[in-house]
Amino acid sequence: MKTNHSFYIDLAVYILLAVALAVQTSCGKSSEGDKASADKNSKSIFAMNTYVTVTAYGDNAENALISAEDKIKSLESMWSVTDENSEIYAINHSEGQSAEVSAETAELLDFSLEMHERTDGAFDISLYPVLTAWGFTTEEYRVPGDEELAQLLGNTGVEKILLNDRTVQVPAGMQIDLGAVGKGYAGDLVAEDLKKNGVESALIDLGGNIQTVGTKPDGGNWKVGIRSPFGEGNFAVLEIGECAVVTSGGYERYFVQDGKTYWHILDPETGKPAESGIASVSVIGSEGRLCDALSTSLFVMGLDKAAELWKNSDDFEMIIVTSEGEIYITEGIEDDFSLSENFSEPKVSVIRR
Ligand code: AMP
Ligand code: MG
């Protein structure tokens, strides 16, 4: 059995601090830069099961980074599924009793329930026991039988979660996991914290999930590499202003058994790894939590349903790489997207409204 933990060690997105171009993006804009190059400060920590690096520019950067680190650690301690002191752990071991949670957790739970509706059930935070059965939580991988999966699916279903202000109640036997949305929301909250502390230019990298504050310190756009789901390297570069870019792919965590690959993004209907013909999805938008929830659920939904959801929305853009290696991008990022030199072979199709 082969495992892959590049999720931990290999950041999916590389930032190229290169020449600034004045390009309008879907979620932020740059004016050609004339700000003097500012002090750069960076902090890297291991949190939320990944490497998090926050880079901030300007006079206030150093102090702001101390606060940003505290914020990340405090969010991790609330949302960890394994930390016995976390709010999620308390919910998962409440045996059907109600639990009080922080404002941030209540907000994220409420948002997750909303995303379940918006994605027609593809986004489902109640799959933790099913993920455990596959070994994705312990790395003791196995393929559960259909009967076992059917039994586990009897205890899932976010419609059974009762949320009233900051009080949450989940039925005994149900366990929730915010792994598909927590890093995105952490990006939002850290960006907010940096701004509160006087930072106007910053880049937050949560294991490849990118969230920016403002533009580059010289006023130009950030250049974000989009990782190829088929191997090392970036297949494309995206120019963004103040924005989030979040990618999900089967390559992030998987195992191979009897020649078949099983990955960590599950179809809530079957309890099995989603096989929708997508290799990776990147979602671009102003809200990190939305991009994160969508990147996971669009992977489950597949190209056609993802395109339909995009056509009926105005708050995100996307880049989809199919299992065949075709690339689809939505029209809102057409001018900001370019294939990397080494990856100029594949055809790029633009999805239009
Ligand atoms: P991401 O890397 O954001 O795509 O999140 C993947 C993680 O979300 C997995 O490791 C699981 O913890 C969880 N997950 C898997 N399938 C789903 C799903 N259909 N809806 C919500 N969360 C999921
Ligand atoms: Mg996600």
PDB file of N, CA and C in Angstrom, residues 111-205:
ATOM      1  N   PHE A 111     -22.357  28.566   8.294  1.00  0.00           N
ATOM      2  CA  PHE A 111     -21.928  28.671   6.886  1.00  0.00           C
ATOM      3  C   PHE A 111     -21.856  27.282   6.235  1.00  0.00           C
ATOM      4  N   SER A 112     -21.373  26.303   6.987  1.00  0.00           N
ATOM      5  CA  SER A 112     -21.241  24.944   6.442  1.00  0.00           C
ATOM      6  C   SER A 112     -22.606  24.335   6.128  1.00  0.00           C
ATOM      7  N   LEU A 113     -23.595  24.639   6.957  1.00  0.00           N
ATOM      8  CA  LEU A 113     -24.954  24.134   6.697  1.00  0.00           C
ATOM      9  C   LEU A 113     -25.518  24.795   5.434  1.00  0.00           C
ATOM     10  N   GLU A 114     -25.220  26.087   5.303  1.00  0.00           N
ATOM     11  CA  GLU A 114     -25.653  26.834   4.111  1.00  0.00           C
ATOM     12  C   GLU A 114     -24.997  26.259   2.842  1.00  0.00           C
ATOM     13  N   MET A 115     -23.710  25.915   2.950  1.00  0.00           N
ATOM     14  CA  MET A 115     -22.997  25.377   1.781  1.00  0.00           C
ATOM     15  C   MET A 115     -23.503  23.979   1.405  1.00  0.00           C
ATOM     16  N   HIS A 116     -23.989  23.241   2.383  1.00  0.00           N
ATOM     17  CA  HIS A 116     -24.595  21.930   2.116  1.00  0.00           C
ATOM     18  C   HIS A 116     -25.794  22.113   1.177  1.00  0.00           C
ATOM     19  N   GLU A 117     -26.603  23.112   1.506  1.00  0.00           N
ATOM     20  CA  GLU A 117     -27.777  23.423   0.666  1.00  0.00           C
ATOM     21  C   GLU A 117     -27.329  23.892  -0.715  1.00  0.00           C
ATOM     22  N   ARG A 118     -26.392  24.821  -0.718  1.00  0.00           N
ATOM     23  CA  ARG A 118     -26.006  25.466  -1.978  1.00  0.00           C
ATOM     24  C   ARG A 118     -25.367  24.480  -2.951  1.00  0.00           C
ATOM     25  N   THR A 119     -24.730  23.430  -2.414  1.00  0.00           N
ATOM     26  CA  THR A 119     -24.053  22.455  -3.280  1.00  0.00           C
ATOM     27  C   THR A 119     -24.891  21.193  -3.449  1.00  0.00           C
ATOM     28  N   ASP A 120     -26.146  21.284  -3.094  1.00  0.00           N
ATOM     29  CA  ASP A 120     -27.057  20.160  -3.256  1.00  0.00           C
ATOM     30  C   ASP A 120     -26.540  18.921  -2.512  1.00  0.00           C
ATOM     31  N   GLY A 121     -25.965  19.152  -1.342  1.00  0.00           N
ATOM     32  CA  GLY A 121     -25.522  18.042  -0.498  1.00  0.00           C
ATOM     33  C   GLY A 121     -24.088  17.579  -0.707  1.00  0.00           C
ATOM     34  N   ALA A 122     -23.409  18.110  -1.723  1.00  0.00           N
ATOM     35  CA  ALA A 122     -22.024  17.656  -1.993  1.00  0.00           C
ATOM     36  C   ALA A 122     -21.082  18.044  -0.851  1.00  0.00           C
ATOM     37  N   PHE A 123     -21.367  19.185  -0.210  1.00  0.00           N
ATOM     38  CA  PHE A 123     -20.551  19.618   0.924  1.00  0.00           C
ATOM     39  C   PHE A 123     -21.209  19.107   2.196  1.00  0.00           C
ATOM     40  N   ASP A 124     -20.484  18.266   2.928  1.00  0.00           N
ATOM     41  CA  ASP A 124     -21.099  17.600   4.079  1.00  0.00           C
ATOM     42  C   ASP A 124     -20.073  17.449   5.199  1.00  0.00           C
ATOM     43  N   ILE A 125     -20.297  18.188   6.296  1.00  0.00           N
ATOM     44  CA  ILE A 125     -19.320  18.159   7.398  1.00  0.00           C
ATOM     45  C   ILE A 125     -19.570  16.989   8.357  1.00  0.00           C
ATOM     46  N   SER A 126     -20.532  16.111   8.027  1.00  0.00           N
ATOM     47  CA  SER A 126     -20.853  15.025   8.977  1.00  0.00           C
ATOM     48  C   SER A 126     -20.235  13.680   8.581  1.00  0.00           C
ATOM     49  N   LEU A 127     -19.185  13.717   7.751  1.00  0.00           N
ATOM     50  CA  LEU A 127     -18.631  12.463   7.218  1.00  0.00           C
ATOM     51  C   LEU A 127     -17.479  11.874   8.042  1.00  0.00           C
ATOM     52  N   TYR A 128     -17.181  12.487   9.190  1.00  0.00           N
ATOM     53  CA  TYR A 128     -15.972  12.075   9.913  1.00  0.00           C
ATOM     54  C   TYR A 128     -15.895  10.562  10.196  1.00  0.00           C
ATOM     55  N   PRO A 129     -16.976   9.933  10.672  1.00  0.00           N
ATOM     56  CA  PRO A 129     -16.880   8.473  10.909  1.00  0.00           C
ATOM     57  C   PRO A 129     -16.592   7.687   9.626  1.00  0.00           C
ATOM     58  N   VAL A 130     -17.058   8.186   8.490  1.00  0.00           N
ATOM     59  CA  VAL A 130     -16.802   7.496   7.218  1.00  0.00           C
ATOM     60  C   VAL A 130     -15.321   7.664   6.827  1.00  0.00           C
ATOM     61  N   LEU A 131     -14.802   8.873   7.027  1.00  0.00           N
ATOM     62  CA  LEU A 131     -13.373   9.113   6.758  1.00  0.00           C
ATOM     63  C   LEU A 131     -12.506   8.220   7.637  1.00  0.00           C
ATOM     64  N   THR A 132     -12.940   8.049   8.895  1.00  0.00           N
ATOM     65  CA  THR A 132     -12.208   7.193   9.825  1.00  0.00           C
ATOM     66  C   THR A 132     -12.212   5.746   9.339  1.00  0.00           C
ATOM     67  N   ALA A 133     -13.360   5.287   8.833  1.00  0.00           N
ATOM     68  CA  ALA A 133     -13.450   3.905   8.336  1.00  0.00           C
ATOM     69  C   ALA A 133     -12.456   3.654   7.195  1.00  0.00           C
ATOM     70  N   TRP A 134     -12.210   4.664   6.385  1.00  0.00           N
ATOM     71  CA  TRP A 134     -11.235   4.535   5.288  1.00  0.00           C
ATOM     72  C   TRP A 134      -9.791   4.678   5.788  1.00  0.00           C
ATOM     73  N   GLY A 135      -9.650   5.136   7.035  1.00  0.00           N
ATOM     74  CA  GLY A 135      -8.306   5.329   7.589  1.00  0.00           C
ATOM     75  C   GLY A 135      -7.709   6.692   7.294  1.00  0.00           C
ATOM     76  N   PHE A 136      -8.506   7.601   6.729  1.00  0.00           N
ATOM     77  CA  PHE A 136      -7.931   8.912   6.393  1.00  0.00           C
ATOM     78  C   PHE A 136      -7.614   9.743   7.632  1.00  0.00           C
ATOM     79  N   THR A 137      -8.197   9.378   8.778  1.00  0.00           N
ATOM     80  CA  THR A 137      -7.914  10.147   9.987  1.00  0.00           C
ATOM     81  C   THR A 137      -6.735   9.556  10.759  1.00  0.00           C
ATOM     82  N   THR A 138      -6.425   8.275  10.507  1.00  0.00           N
ATOM     83  CA  THR A 138      -5.372   7.610  11.281  1.00  0.00           C
ATOM     84  C   THR A 138      -4.184   7.179  10.415  1.00  0.00           C
ATOM     85  N   GLU A 139      -4.366   7.232   9.106  1.00  0.00           N
ATOM     86  CA  GLU A 139      -3.383   6.742   8.127  1.00  0.00           C
ATOM     87  C   GLU A 139      -3.245   5.220   8.161  1.00  0.00           C
ATOM     88  N   GLU A 140      -4.197   4.550   8.802  1.00  0.00           N
ATOM     89  CA  GLU A 140      -4.251   3.080   8.706  1.00  0.00           C
ATOM     90  C   GLU A 140      -5.305   2.758   7.665  1.00  0.00           C
ATOM     91  N   TYR A 141      -4.867   2.833   6.397  1.00  0.00           N
ATOM     92  CA  TYR A 141      -5.827   2.810   5.293  1.00  0.00           C
ATOM     93  C   TYR A 141      -6.426   1.433   5.055  1.00  0.00           C
ATOM     94  N   ARG A 142      -7.702   1.425   4.687  1.00  0.00           N
ATOM     95  CA  ARG A 142      -8.400   0.193   4.326  1.00  0.00           C
ATOM     96  C   ARG A 142      -9.611   0.558   3.477  1.00  0.00           C
ATOM     97  N   VAL A 143     -10.152  -0.428   2.773  1.00  0.00           N
ATOM     98  CA  VAL A 143     -11.349  -0.182   1.961  1.00  0.00           C
ATOM     99  C   VAL A 143     -12.547  -0.808   2.676  1.00  0.00           C
ATOM    100  N   PRO A 144     -13.436   0.019   3.234  1.00  0.00           N
ATOM    101  CA  PRO A 144     -14.597  -0.543   3.937  1.00  0.00           C
ATOM    102  C   PRO A 144     -15.581  -1.182   2.969  1.00  0.00           C
ATOM    103  N   GLY A 145     -16.293  -2.205   3.449  1.00  0.00           N
ATOM    104  CA  GLY A 145     -17.289  -2.886   2.608  1.00  0.00           C
ATOM    105  C   GLY A 145     -18.559  -2.057   2.475  1.00  0.00           C
ATOM    106  N   ASP A 146     -19.396  -2.424   1.503  1.00  0.00           N
ATOM    107  CA  ASP A 146     -20.622  -1.660   1.235  1.00  0.00           C
ATOM    108  C   ASP A 146     -21.562  -1.631   2.438  1.00  0.00           C
ATOM    109  N   GLU A 147     -21.634  -2.783   3.150  1.00  0.00           N
ATOM    110  CA  GLU A 147     -22.540  -2.844   4.301  1.00  0.00           C
ATOM    111  C   GLU A 147     -22.091  -1.883   5.401  1.00  0.00           C
ATOM    112  N   GLU A 148     -20.775  -1.901   5.633  1.00  0.00           N
ATOM    113  CA  GLU A 148     -20.216  -1.006   6.657  1.00  0.00           C
ATOM    114  C   GLU A 148     -20.489   0.450   6.286  1.00  0.00           C
ATOM    115  N   LEU A 149     -20.297   0.778   5.002  1.00  0.00           N
ATOM    116  CA  LEU A 149     -20.518   2.158   4.561  1.00  0.00           C
ATOM    117  C   LEU A 149     -21.990   2.545   4.718  1.00  0.00           C
ATOM    118  N   ALA A 150     -22.876   1.625   4.360  1.00  0.00           N
ATOM    119  CA  ALA A 150     -24.316   1.921   4.457  1.00  0.00           C
ATOM    120  C   ALA A 150     -24.686   2.209   5.914  1.00  0.00           C
ATOM    121  N   GLN A 151     -24.102   1.428   6.811  1.00  0.00           N
ATOM    122  CA  GLN A 151     -24.385   1.626   8.237  1.00  0.00           C
ATOM    123  C   GLN A 151     -23.863   2.999   8.715  1.00  0.00           C
ATOM    124  N   LEU A 152     -22.636   3.326   8.293  1.00  0.00           N
ATOM    125  CA  LEU A 152     -22.049   4.605   8.700  1.00  0.00           C
ATOM    126  C   LEU A 152     -22.836   5.783   8.129  1.00  0.00           C
ATOM    127  N   LEU A 153     -23.316   5.621   6.901  1.00  0.00           N
ATOM    128  CA  LEU A 153     -24.064   6.723   6.274  1.00  0.00           C
ATOM    129  C   LEU A 153     -25.405   6.969   6.982  1.00  0.00           C
ATOM    130  N   GLY A 154     -25.862   5.971   7.730  1.00  0.00           N
ATOM    131  CA  GLY A 154     -27.086   6.145   8.520  1.00  0.00           C
ATOM    132  C   GLY A 154     -26.926   7.209   9.601  1.00  0.00           C
ATOM    133  N   ASN A 155     -25.692   7.457  10.007  1.00  0.00           N
ATOM    134  CA  ASN A 155     -25.438   8.466  11.051  1.00  0.00           C
ATOM    135  C   ASN A 155     -24.960   9.803  10.497  1.00  0.00           C
ATOM    136  N   THR A 156     -24.928   9.973   9.173  1.00  0.00           N
ATOM    137  CA  THR A 156     -24.516  11.255   8.604  1.00  0.00           C
ATOM    138  C   THR A 156     -25.762  12.052   8.218  1.00  0.00           C
ATOM    139  N   GLY A 157     -25.527  13.260   7.723  1.00  0.00           N
ATOM    140  CA  GLY A 157     -26.665  14.092   7.298  1.00  0.00           C
ATOM    141  C   GLY A 157     -26.722  15.373   8.104  1.00  0.00           C
ATOM    142  N   VAL A 158     -26.258  16.462   7.506  1.00  0.00           N
ATOM    143  CA  VAL A 158     -26.154  17.705   8.281  1.00  0.00           C
ATOM    144  C   VAL A 158     -27.520  18.287   8.657  1.00  0.00           C
ATOM    145  N   GLU A 159     -28.580  17.813   7.989  1.00  0.00           N
ATOM    146  CA  GLU A 159     -29.903  18.331   8.371  1.00  0.00           C
ATOM    147  C   GLU A 159     -30.271  17.916   9.800  1.00  0.00           C
ATOM    148  N   LYS A 160     -29.524  16.952  10.348  1.00  0.00           N
ATOM    149  CA  LYS A 160     -29.801  16.540  11.741  1.00  0.00           C
ATOM    150  C   LYS A 160     -29.073  17.422  12.759  1.00  0.00           C
ATOM    151  N   ILE A 161     -28.237  18.356  12.261  1.00  0.00           N
ATOM    152  CA  ILE A 161     -27.508  19.242  13.184  1.00  0.00           C
ATOM    153  C   ILE A 161     -28.411  20.414  13.551  1.00  0.00           C
ATOM    154  N   LEU A 162     -28.562  20.654  14.848  1.00  0.00           N
ATOM    155  CA  LEU A 162     -29.389  21.784  15.288  1.00  0.00           C
ATOM    156  C   LEU A 162     -28.474  22.893  15.777  1.00  0.00           C
ATOM    157  N   LEU A 163     -28.609  24.060  15.166  1.00  0.00           N
ATOM    158  CA  LEU A 163     -27.764  25.194  15.548  1.00  0.00           C
ATOM    159  C   LEU A 163     -28.670  26.359  15.895  1.00  0.00           C
ATOM    160  N   ASN A 164     -28.515  26.838  17.112  1.00  0.00           N
ATOM    161  CA  ASN A 164     -29.328  27.969  17.548  1.00  0.00           C
ATOM    162  C   ASN A 164     -28.386  28.967  18.203  1.00  0.00           C
ATOM    163  N   ASP A 165     -28.094  30.028  17.484  1.00  0.00           N
ATOM    164  CA  ASP A 165     -27.116  31.018  17.947  1.00  0.00           C
ATOM    165  C   ASP A 165     -25.786  30.308  18.219  1.00  0.00           C
ATOM    166  N   ARG A 166     -25.343  30.234  19.482  1.00  0.00           N
ATOM    167  CA  ARG A 166     -24.065  29.560  19.753  1.00  0.00           C
ATOM    168  C   ARG A 166     -24.248  28.190  20.398  1.00  0.00           C
ATOM    169  N   THR A 167     -25.461  27.672  20.333  1.00  0.00           N
ATOM    170  CA  THR A 167     -25.722  26.344  20.887  1.00  0.00           C
ATOM    171  C   THR A 167     -25.890  25.349  19.751  1.00  0.00           C
ATOM    172  N   VAL A 168     -25.133  24.262  19.829  1.00  0.00           N
ATOM    173  CA  VAL A 168     -25.211  23.269  18.756  1.00  0.00           C
ATOM    174  C   VAL A 168     -25.502  21.895  19.341  1.00  0.00           C
ATOM    175  N   GLN A 169     -26.328  21.165  18.609  1.00  0.00           N
ATOM    176  CA  GLN A 169     -26.685  19.816  19.064  1.00  0.00           C
ATOM    177  C   GLN A 169     -26.598  18.870  17.864  1.00  0.00           C
ATOM    178  N   VAL A 170     -25.777  17.835  18.001  1.00  0.00           N
ATOM    179  CA  VAL A 170     -25.731  16.819  16.940  1.00  0.00           C
ATOM    180  C   VAL A 170     -26.131  15.484  17.565  1.00  0.00           C
ATOM    181  N   PRO A 171     -26.819  14.633  16.793  1.00  0.00           N
ATOM    182  CA  PRO A 171     -27.270  13.368  17.372  1.00  0.00           C
ATOM    183  C   PRO A 171     -26.093  12.490  17.808  1.00  0.00           C
ATOM    184  N   ALA A 172     -26.336  11.656  18.813  1.00  0.00           N
ATOM    185  CA  ALA A 172     -25.307  10.697  19.238  1.00  0.00           C
ATOM    186  C   ALA A 172     -24.925   9.852  18.024  1.00  0.00           C
ATOM    187  N   GLY A 173     -23.658   9.586  17.861  1.00  0.00           N
ATOM    188  CA  GLY A 173     -23.198   8.764  16.738  1.00  0.00           C
ATOM    189  C   GLY A 173     -22.725   9.597  15.560  1.00  0.00           C
ATOM    190  N   MET A 174     -23.157  10.866  15.516  1.00  0.00           N
ATOM    191  CA  MET A 174     -22.675  11.718  14.425  1.00  0.00           C
ATOM    192  C   MET A 174     -21.404  12.451  14.870  1.00  0.00           C
ATOM    193  N   GLN A 175     -20.455  12.564  13.940  1.00  0.00           N
ATOM    194  CA  GLN A 175     -19.233  13.322  14.241  1.00  0.00           C
ATOM    195  C   GLN A 175     -18.954  14.268  13.086  1.00  0.00           C
ATOM    196  N   ILE A 176     -18.621  15.498  13.439  1.00  0.00           N
ATOM    197  CA  ILE A 176     -18.397  16.477  12.373  1.00  0.00           C
ATOM    198  C   ILE A 176     -16.914  16.832  12.242  1.00  0.00           C
ATOM    199  N   ASP A 177     -16.578  17.396  11.091  1.00  0.00           N
ATOM    200  CA  ASP A 177     -15.187  17.689  10.754  1.00  0.00           C
ATOM    201  C   ASP A 177     -15.189  18.897   9.817  1.00  0.00           C
ATOM    202  N   LEU A 178     -14.464  19.933  10.230  1.00  0.00           N
ATOM    203  CA  LEU A 178     -14.454  21.163   9.434  1.00  0.00           C
ATOM    204  C   LEU A 178     -13.221  21.247   8.530  1.00  0.00           C
ATOM    205  N   GLY A 179     -12.624  20.071   8.250  1.00  0.00           N
ATOM    206  CA  GLY A 179     -11.377  20.016   7.465  1.00  0.00           C
ATOM    207  C   GLY A 179     -11.492  20.608   6.071  1.00  0.00           C
ATOM    208  N   ALA A 180     -12.693  20.641   5.525  1.00  0.00           N
ATOM    209  CA  ALA A 180     -12.848  21.131   4.155  1.00  0.00           C
ATOM    210  C   ALA A 180     -13.082  22.631   4.086  1.00  0.00           C
ATOM    211  N   VAL A 181     -13.209  23.275   5.245  1.00  0.00           N
ATOM    212  CA  VAL A 181     -13.581  24.696   5.226  1.00  0.00           C
ATOM    213  C   VAL A 181     -12.812  25.542   6.248  1.00  0.00           C
ATOM    214  N   GLY A 182     -12.215  24.864   7.231  1.00  0.00           N
ATOM    215  CA  GLY A 182     -11.563  25.565   8.341  1.00  0.00           C
ATOM    216  C   GLY A 182     -10.368  26.402   7.912  1.00  0.00           C
ATOM    217  N   LYS A 183      -9.547  25.863   7.036  1.00  0.00           N
ATOM    218  CA  LYS A 183      -8.357  26.627   6.625  1.00  0.00           C
ATOM    219  C   LYS A 183      -8.773  27.882   5.840  1.00  0.00           C
ATOM    220  N   GLY A 184      -9.813  27.738   5.032  1.00  0.00           N
ATOM    221  CA  GLY A 184     -10.305  28.894   4.273  1.00  0.00           C
ATOM    222  C   GLY A 184     -10.822  29.985   5.191  1.00  0.00           C
ATOM    223  N   TYR A 185     -11.571  29.573   6.223  1.00  0.00           N
ATOM    224  CA  TYR A 185     -12.117  30.571   7.152  1.00  0.00           C
ATOM    225  C   TYR A 185     -10.993  31.158   8.006  1.00  0.00           C
ATOM    226  N   ALA A 186     -10.012  30.309   8.343  1.00  0.00           N
ATOM    227  CA  ALA A 186      -8.853  30.821   9.087  1.00  0.00           C
ATOM    228  C   ALA A 186      -8.168  31.909   8.251  1.00  0.00           C
ATOM    229  N   GLY A 187      -8.078  31.712   6.946  1.00  0.00           N
ATOM    230  CA  GLY A 187      -7.491  32.729   6.053  1.00  0.00           C
ATOM    231  C   GLY A 187      -8.250  34.042   6.155  1.00  0.00           C
ATOM    232  N   ASP A 188      -9.586  33.949   6.129  1.00  0.00           N
ATOM    233  CA  ASP A 188     -10.416  35.166   6.255  1.00  0.00           C
ATOM    234  C   ASP A 188     -10.140  35.880   7.575  1.00  0.00           C
ATOM    235  N   LEU A 189     -10.125  35.091   8.663  1.00  0.00           N
ATOM    236  CA  LEU A 189     -10.008  35.701   9.988  1.00  0.00           C
ATOM    237  C   LEU A 189      -8.609  36.256  10.240  1.00  0.00           C
ATOM    238  N   VAL A 190      -7.590  35.567   9.691  1.00  0.00           N
ATOM    239  CA  VAL A 190      -6.218  36.075   9.851  1.00  0.00           C
ATOM    240  C   VAL A 190      -6.046  37.354   9.018  1.00  0.00           C
ATOM    241  N   ALA A 191      -6.615  37.374   7.814  1.00  0.00           N
ATOM    242  CA  ALA A 191      -6.531  38.583   6.979  1.00  0.00           C
ATOM    243  C   ALA A 191      -7.179  39.761   7.710  1.00  0.00           C
ATOM    244  N   GLU A 192      -8.327  39.484   8.316  1.00  0.00           N
ATOM    245  CA  GLU A 192      -9.047  40.531   9.062  1.00  0.00           C
ATOM    246  C   GLU A 192      -8.193  41.045  10.225  1.00  0.00           C
ATOM    247  N   ASP A 193      -7.544  40.094  10.912  1.00  0.00           N
ATOM    248  CA  ASP A 193      -6.706  40.440  12.063  1.00  0.00           C
ATOM    249  C   ASP A 193      -5.491  41.278  11.626  1.00  0.00           C
ATOM    250  N   LEU A 194      -4.883  40.887  10.506  1.00  0.00           N
ATOM    251  CA  LEU A 194      -3.726  41.643  10.001  1.00  0.00           C
ATOM    252  C   LEU A 194      -4.144  43.076   9.677  1.00  0.00           C
ATOM    253  N   LYS A 195      -5.299  43.219   9.018  1.00  0.00           N
ATOM    254  CA  LYS A 195      -5.782  44.565   8.660  1.00  0.00           C
ATOM    255  C   LYS A 195      -6.047  45.389   9.912  1.00  0.00           C
ATOM    256  N   LYS A 196      -6.658  44.728  10.905  1.00  0.00           N
ATOM    257  CA  LYS A 196      -6.957  45.420  12.173  1.00  0.00           C
ATOM    258  C   LYS A 196      -5.669  45.940  12.802  1.00  0.00           C
ATOM    259  N   ASN A 197      -4.582  45.218  12.564  1.00  0.00           N
ATOM    260  CA  ASN A 197      -3.299  45.611  13.133  1.00  0.00           C
ATOM    261  C   ASN A 197      -2.464  46.466  12.167  1.00  0.00           C
ATOM    262  N   GLY A 198      -3.118  47.051  11.202  1.00  0.00           N
ATOM    263  CA  GLY A 198      -2.464  48.072  10.376  1.00  0.00           C
ATOM    264  C   GLY A 198      -1.694  47.551   9.175  1.00  0.00           C
ATOM    265  N   VAL A 199      -1.894  46.267   8.806  1.00  0.00           N
ATOM    266  CA  VAL A 199      -1.178  45.726   7.650  1.00  0.00           C
ATOM    267  C   VAL A 199      -2.017  45.948   6.382  1.00  0.00           C
ATOM    268  N   GLU A 200      -1.373  46.452   5.350  1.00  0.00           N
ATOM    269  CA  GLU A 200      -2.090  46.712   4.091  1.00  0.00           C
ATOM    270  C   GLU A 200      -1.671  45.775   2.980  1.00  0.00           C
ATOM    271  N   SER A 201      -0.593  45.007   3.224  1.00  0.00           N
ATOM    272  CA  SER A 201      -0.100  44.091   2.195  1.00  0.00           C
ATOM    273  C   SER A 201       0.414  42.827   2.869  1.00  0.00           C
ATOM    274  N   ALA A 202      -0.221  41.692   2.556  1.00  0.00           N
ATOM    275  CA  ALA A 202       0.203  40.429   3.188  1.00  0.00           C
ATOM    276  C   ALA A 202      -0.262  39.245   2.370  1.00  0.00           C
ATOM    277  N   LEU A 203       0.432  38.146   2.566  1.00  0.00           N
ATOM    278  CA  LEU A 203       0.046  36.908   1.897  1.00  0.00           C
ATOM    279  C   LEU A 203       0.040  35.780   2.923  1.00  0.00           C
ATOM    280  N   ILE A 204      -1.091  35.109   3.018  1.00  0.00           N
ATOM    281  CA  ILE A 204      -1.238  34.015   3.970  1.00  0.00           C
ATOM    282  C   ILE A 204      -1.298  32.725   3.156  1.00  0.00           C
ATOM    283  N   ASP A 205      -0.399  31.794   3.463  1.00  0.00           N
ATOM    284  CA  ASP A 205      -0.349  30.522   2.745  1.00  0.00           C
ATOM    285  C   ASP A 205      -0.636  29.410   3.745  1.00  0.00           C
TER     286      ASP A 205
END
